[in-house]
JSON list of C-alpha atoms in Angstrom, two decimals:
[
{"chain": "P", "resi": 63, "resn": "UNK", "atom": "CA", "xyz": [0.00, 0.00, 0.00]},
{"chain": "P", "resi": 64, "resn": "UNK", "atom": "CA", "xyz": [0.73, 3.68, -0.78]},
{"chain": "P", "resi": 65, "resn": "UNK", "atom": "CA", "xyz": [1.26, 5.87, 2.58]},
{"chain": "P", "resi": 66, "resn": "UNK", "atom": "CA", "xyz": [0.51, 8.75, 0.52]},
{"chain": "P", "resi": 67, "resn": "UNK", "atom": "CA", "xyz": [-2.00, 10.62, 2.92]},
{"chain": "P", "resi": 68, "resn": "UNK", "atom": "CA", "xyz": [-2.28, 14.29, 0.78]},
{"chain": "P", "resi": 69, "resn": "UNK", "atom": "CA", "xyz": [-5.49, 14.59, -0.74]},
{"chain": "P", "resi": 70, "resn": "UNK", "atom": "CA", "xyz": [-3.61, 16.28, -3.77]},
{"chain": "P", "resi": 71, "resn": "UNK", "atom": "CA", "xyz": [-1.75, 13.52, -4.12]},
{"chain": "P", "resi": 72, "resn": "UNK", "atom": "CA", "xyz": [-3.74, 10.90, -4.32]},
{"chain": "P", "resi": 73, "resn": "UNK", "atom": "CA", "xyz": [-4.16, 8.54, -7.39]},
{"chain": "P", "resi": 74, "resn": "UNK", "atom": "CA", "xyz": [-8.07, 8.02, -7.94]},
{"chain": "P", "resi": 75, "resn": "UNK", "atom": "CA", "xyz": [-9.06, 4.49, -9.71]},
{"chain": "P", "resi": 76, "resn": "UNK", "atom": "CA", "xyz": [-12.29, 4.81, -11.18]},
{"chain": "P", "resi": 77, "resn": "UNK", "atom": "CA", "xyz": [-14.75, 2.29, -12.88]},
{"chain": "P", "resi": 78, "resn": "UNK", "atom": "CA", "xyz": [-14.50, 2.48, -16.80]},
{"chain": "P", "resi": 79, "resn": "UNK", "atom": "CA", "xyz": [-18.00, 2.63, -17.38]},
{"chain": "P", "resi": 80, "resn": "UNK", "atom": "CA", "xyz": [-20.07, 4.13, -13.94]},
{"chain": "P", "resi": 81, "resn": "UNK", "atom": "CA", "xyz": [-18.55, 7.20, -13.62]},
{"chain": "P", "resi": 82, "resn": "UNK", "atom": "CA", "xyz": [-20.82, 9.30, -11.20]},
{"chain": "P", "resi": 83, "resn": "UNK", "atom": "CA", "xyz": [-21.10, 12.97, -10.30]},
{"chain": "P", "resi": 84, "resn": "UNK", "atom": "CA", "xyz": [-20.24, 12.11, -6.66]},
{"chain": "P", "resi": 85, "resn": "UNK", "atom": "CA", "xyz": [-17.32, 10.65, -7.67]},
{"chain": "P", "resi": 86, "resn": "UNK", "atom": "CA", "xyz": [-16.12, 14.36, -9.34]},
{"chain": "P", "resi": 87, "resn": "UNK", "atom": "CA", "xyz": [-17.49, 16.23, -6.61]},
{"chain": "P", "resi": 88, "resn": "UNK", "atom": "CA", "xyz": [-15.24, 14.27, -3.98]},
{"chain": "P", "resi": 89, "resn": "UNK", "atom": "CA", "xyz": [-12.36, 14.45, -6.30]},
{"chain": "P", "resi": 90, "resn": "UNK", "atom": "CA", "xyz": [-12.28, 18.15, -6.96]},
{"chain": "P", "resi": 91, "resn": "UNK", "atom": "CA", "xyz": [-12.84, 18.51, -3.16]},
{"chain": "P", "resi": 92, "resn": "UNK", "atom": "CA", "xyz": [-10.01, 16.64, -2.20]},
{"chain": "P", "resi": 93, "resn": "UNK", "atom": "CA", "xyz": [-7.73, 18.34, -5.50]},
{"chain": "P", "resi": 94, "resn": "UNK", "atom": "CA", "xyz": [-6.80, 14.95, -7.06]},
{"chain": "P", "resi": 95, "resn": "UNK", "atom": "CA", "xyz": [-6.03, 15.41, -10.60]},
{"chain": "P", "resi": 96, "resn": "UNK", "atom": "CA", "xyz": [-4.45, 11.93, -10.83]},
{"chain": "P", "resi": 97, "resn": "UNK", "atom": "CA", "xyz": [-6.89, 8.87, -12.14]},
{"chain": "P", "resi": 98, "resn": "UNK", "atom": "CA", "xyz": [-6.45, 5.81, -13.59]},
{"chain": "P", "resi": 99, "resn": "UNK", "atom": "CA", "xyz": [-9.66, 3.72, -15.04]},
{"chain": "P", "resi": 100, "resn": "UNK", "atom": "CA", "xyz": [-10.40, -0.31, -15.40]},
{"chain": "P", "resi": 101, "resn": "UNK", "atom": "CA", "xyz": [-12.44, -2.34, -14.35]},
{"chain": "P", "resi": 102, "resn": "UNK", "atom": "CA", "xyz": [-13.97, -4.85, -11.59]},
{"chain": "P", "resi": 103, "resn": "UNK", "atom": "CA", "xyz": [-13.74, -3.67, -7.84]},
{"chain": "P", "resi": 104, "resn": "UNK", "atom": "CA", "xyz": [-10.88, -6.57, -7.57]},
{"chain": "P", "resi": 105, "resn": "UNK", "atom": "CA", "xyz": [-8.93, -5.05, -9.88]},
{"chain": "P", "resi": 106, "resn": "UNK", "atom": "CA", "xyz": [-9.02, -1.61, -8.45]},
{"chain": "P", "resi": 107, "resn": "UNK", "atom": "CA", "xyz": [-8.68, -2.99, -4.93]},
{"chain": "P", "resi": 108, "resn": "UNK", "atom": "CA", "xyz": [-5.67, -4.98, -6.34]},
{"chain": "P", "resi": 109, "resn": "UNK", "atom": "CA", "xyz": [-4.32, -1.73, -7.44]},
{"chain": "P", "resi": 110, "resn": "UNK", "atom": "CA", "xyz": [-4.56, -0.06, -3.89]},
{"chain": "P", "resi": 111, "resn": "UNK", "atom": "CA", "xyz": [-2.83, -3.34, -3.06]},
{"chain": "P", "resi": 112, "resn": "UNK", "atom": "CA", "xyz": [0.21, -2.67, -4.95]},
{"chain": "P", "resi": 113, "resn": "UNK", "atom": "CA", "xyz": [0.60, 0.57, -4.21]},
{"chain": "P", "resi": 114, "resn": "UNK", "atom": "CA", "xyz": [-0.59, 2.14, -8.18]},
{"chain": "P", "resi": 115, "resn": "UNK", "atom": "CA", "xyz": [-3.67, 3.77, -6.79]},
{"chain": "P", "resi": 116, "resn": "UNK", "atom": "CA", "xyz": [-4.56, 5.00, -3.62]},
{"chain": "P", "resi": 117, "resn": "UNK", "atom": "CA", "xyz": [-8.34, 5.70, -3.70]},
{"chain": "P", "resi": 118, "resn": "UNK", "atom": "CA", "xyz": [-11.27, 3.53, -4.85]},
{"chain": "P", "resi": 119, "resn": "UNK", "atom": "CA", "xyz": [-15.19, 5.22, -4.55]},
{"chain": "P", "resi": 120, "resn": "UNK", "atom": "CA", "xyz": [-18.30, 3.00, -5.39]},
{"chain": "P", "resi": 121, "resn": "UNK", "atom": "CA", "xyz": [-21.52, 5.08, -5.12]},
{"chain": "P", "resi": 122, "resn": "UNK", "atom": "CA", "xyz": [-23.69, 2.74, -6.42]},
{"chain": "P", "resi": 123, "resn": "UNK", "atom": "CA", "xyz": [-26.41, 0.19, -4.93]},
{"chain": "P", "resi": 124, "resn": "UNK", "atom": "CA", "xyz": [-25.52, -2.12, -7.69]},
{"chain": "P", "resi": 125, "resn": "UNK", "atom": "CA", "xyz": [-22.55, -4.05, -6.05]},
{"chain": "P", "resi": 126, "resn": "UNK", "atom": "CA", "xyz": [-23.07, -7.00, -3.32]},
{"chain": "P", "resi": 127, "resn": "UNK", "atom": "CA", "xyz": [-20.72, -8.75, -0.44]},
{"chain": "P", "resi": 128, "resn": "UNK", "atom": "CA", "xyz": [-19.75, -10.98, -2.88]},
{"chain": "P", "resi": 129, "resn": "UNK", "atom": "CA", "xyz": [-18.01, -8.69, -5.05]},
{"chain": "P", "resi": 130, "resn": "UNK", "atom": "CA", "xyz": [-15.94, -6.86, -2.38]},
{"chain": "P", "resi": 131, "resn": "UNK", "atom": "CA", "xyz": [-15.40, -9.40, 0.40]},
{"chain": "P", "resi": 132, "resn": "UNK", "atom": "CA", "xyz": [-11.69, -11.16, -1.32]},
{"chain": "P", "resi": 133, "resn": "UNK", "atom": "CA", "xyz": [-10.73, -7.74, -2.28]},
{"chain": "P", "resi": 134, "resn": "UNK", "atom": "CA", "xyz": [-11.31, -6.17, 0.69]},
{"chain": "P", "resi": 135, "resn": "UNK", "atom": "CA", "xyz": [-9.55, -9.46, 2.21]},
{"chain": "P", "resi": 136, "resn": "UNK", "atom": "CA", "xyz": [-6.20, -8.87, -0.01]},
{"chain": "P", "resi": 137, "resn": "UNK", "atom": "CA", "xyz": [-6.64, -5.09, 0.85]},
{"chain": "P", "resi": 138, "resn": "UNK", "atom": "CA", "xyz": [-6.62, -5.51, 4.20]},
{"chain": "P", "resi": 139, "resn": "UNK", "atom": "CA", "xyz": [-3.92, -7.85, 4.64]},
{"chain": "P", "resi": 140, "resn": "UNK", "atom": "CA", "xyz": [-1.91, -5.44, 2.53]},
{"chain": "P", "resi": 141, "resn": "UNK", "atom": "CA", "xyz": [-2.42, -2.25, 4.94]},
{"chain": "P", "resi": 142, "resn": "UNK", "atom": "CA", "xyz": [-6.02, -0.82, 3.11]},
{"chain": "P", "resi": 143, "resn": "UNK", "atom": "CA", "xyz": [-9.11, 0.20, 4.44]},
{"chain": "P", "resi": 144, "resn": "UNK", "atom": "CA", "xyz": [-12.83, -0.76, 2.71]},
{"chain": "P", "resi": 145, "resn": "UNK", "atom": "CA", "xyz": [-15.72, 0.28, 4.29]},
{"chain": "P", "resi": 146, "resn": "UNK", "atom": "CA", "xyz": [-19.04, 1.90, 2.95]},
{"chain": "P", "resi": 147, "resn": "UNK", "atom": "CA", "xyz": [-19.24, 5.47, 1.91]},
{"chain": "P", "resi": 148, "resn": "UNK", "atom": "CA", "xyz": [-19.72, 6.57, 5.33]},
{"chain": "P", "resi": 149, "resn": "UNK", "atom": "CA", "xyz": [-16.66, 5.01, 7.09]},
{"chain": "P", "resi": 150, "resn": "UNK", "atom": "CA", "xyz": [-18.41, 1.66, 8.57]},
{"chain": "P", "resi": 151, "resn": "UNK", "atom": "CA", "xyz": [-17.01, -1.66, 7.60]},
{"chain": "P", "resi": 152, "resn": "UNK", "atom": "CA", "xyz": [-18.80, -3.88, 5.74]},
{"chain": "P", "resi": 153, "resn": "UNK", "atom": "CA", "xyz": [-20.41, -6.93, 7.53]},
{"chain": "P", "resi": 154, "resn": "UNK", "atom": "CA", "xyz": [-20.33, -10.40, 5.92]},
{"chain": "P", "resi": 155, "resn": "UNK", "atom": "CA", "xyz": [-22.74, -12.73, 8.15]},
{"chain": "P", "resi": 156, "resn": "UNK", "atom": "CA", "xyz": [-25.22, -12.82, 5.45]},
{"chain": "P", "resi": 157, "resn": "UNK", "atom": "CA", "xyz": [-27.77, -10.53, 6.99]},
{"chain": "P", "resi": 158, "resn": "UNK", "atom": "CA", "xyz": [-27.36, -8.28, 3.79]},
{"chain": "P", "resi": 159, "resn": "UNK", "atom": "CA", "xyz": [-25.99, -8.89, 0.71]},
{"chain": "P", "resi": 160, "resn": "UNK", "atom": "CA", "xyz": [-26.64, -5.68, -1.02]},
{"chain": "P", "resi": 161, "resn": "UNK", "atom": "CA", "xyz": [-23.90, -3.14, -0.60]},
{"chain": "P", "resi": 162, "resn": "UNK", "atom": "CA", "xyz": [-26.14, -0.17, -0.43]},
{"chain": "P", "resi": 163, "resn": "UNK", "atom": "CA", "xyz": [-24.04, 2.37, 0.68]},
{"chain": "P", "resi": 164, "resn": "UNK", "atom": "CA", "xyz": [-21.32, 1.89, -1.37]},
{"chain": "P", "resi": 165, "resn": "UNK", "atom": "CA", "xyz": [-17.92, 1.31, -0.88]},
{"chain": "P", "resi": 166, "resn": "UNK", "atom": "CA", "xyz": [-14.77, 3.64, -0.47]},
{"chain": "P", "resi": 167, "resn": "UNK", "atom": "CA", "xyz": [-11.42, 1.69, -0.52]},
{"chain": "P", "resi": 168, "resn": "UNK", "atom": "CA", "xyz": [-8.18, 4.23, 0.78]},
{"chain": "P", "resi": 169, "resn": "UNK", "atom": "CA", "xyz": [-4.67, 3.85, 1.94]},
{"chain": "P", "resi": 170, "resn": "UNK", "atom": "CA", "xyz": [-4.75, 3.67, 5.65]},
{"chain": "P", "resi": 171, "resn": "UNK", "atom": "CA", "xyz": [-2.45, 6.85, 5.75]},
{"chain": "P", "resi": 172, "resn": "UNK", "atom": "CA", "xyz": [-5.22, 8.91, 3.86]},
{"chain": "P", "resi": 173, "resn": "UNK", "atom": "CA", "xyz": [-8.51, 7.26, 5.29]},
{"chain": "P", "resi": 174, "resn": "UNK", "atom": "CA", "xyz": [-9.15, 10.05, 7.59]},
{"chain": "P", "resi": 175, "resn": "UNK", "atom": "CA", "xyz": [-8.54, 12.88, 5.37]},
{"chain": "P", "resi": 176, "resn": "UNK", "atom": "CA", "xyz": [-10.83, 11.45, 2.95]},
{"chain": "P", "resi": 177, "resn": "UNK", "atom": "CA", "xyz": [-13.37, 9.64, 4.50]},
{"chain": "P", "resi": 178, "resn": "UNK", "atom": "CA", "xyz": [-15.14, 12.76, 5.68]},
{"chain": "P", "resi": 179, "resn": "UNK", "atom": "CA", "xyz": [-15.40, 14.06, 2.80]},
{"chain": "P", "resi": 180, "resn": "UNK", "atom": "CA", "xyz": [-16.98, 11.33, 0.79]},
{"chain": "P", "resi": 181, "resn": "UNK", "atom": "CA", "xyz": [-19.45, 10.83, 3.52]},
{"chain": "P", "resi": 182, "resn": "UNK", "atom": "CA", "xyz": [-20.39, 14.36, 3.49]},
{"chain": "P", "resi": 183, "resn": "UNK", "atom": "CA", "xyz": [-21.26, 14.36, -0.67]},
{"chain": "P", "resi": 184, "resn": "UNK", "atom": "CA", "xyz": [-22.71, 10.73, 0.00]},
{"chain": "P", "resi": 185, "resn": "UNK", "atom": "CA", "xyz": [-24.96, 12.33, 2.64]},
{"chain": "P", "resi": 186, "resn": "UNK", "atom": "CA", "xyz": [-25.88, 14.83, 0.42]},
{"chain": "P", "resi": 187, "resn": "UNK", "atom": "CA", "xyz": [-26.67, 12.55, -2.49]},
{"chain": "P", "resi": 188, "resn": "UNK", "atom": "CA", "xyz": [-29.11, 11.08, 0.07]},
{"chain": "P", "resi": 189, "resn": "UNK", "atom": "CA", "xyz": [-26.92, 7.46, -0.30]},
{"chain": "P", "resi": 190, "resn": "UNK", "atom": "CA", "xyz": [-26.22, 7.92, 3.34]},
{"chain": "P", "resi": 191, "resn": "UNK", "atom": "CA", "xyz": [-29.09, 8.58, 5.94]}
]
């Protein structure tokens, strides 16, 4: 993993075909100007992993535990953080399988600079309640 914690720095990966408004917003709050595009949340995770990228934002409804839980498993175990939009790790005892709130995957270094941020446009997007 990257311990790149500037916002400025930061190297956004983004999805190659569900780019979202949220996703600018948060990106021209934080002053990245750095992004890289592909494709499947492993691959962007794996990314974080290696230290190419250093920020990963989801906003959609349209993912589930299934898609996140190995990469979230190989970014963990390399120093990353994935949680929902708002901060709170994702649960996988099979009460929900939906990942409604997103996901937001960050170096450990620059988790707290960002994660405030993306909660406050995800609030305001009304994807957090």
């Amino acid at each position: 993993m990257s311990d790149t914690a500037e916002p400025s720095a930061l190297r956004l990966v983004v999805s190659r075909s569900h780019r979202s408004r949220l996703t600018d917003a948060v990106a021209q709050r934080l002053g990245i100007t750095h992004e890289q595009a592909c494709g499947s949340v492993g691959l962007k995770c794996g990314l974080l992993a290696e230290a190419a990228c250093d920020l990963y934002l989801h906003v959609s409804d349209k993912s589930y535990r299934w898609d996140n839980c190995a990469p979230e498993a190989v970014l963990r175990a390399a120093g990353g953080i994935l949680t929902d939009l708002g901060g709170t790790p994702y649960a996988y005892d099979g009460s929900e399988l939906q990942n409604r709130r997103g996901l937001l995957a960050c170096n450990a270094a620059a988790f707290e600079h960002v994660a405030p941020v993306v909660a406050g446009f995800a609030r305001e997007a009304g994807i957090l309640r």
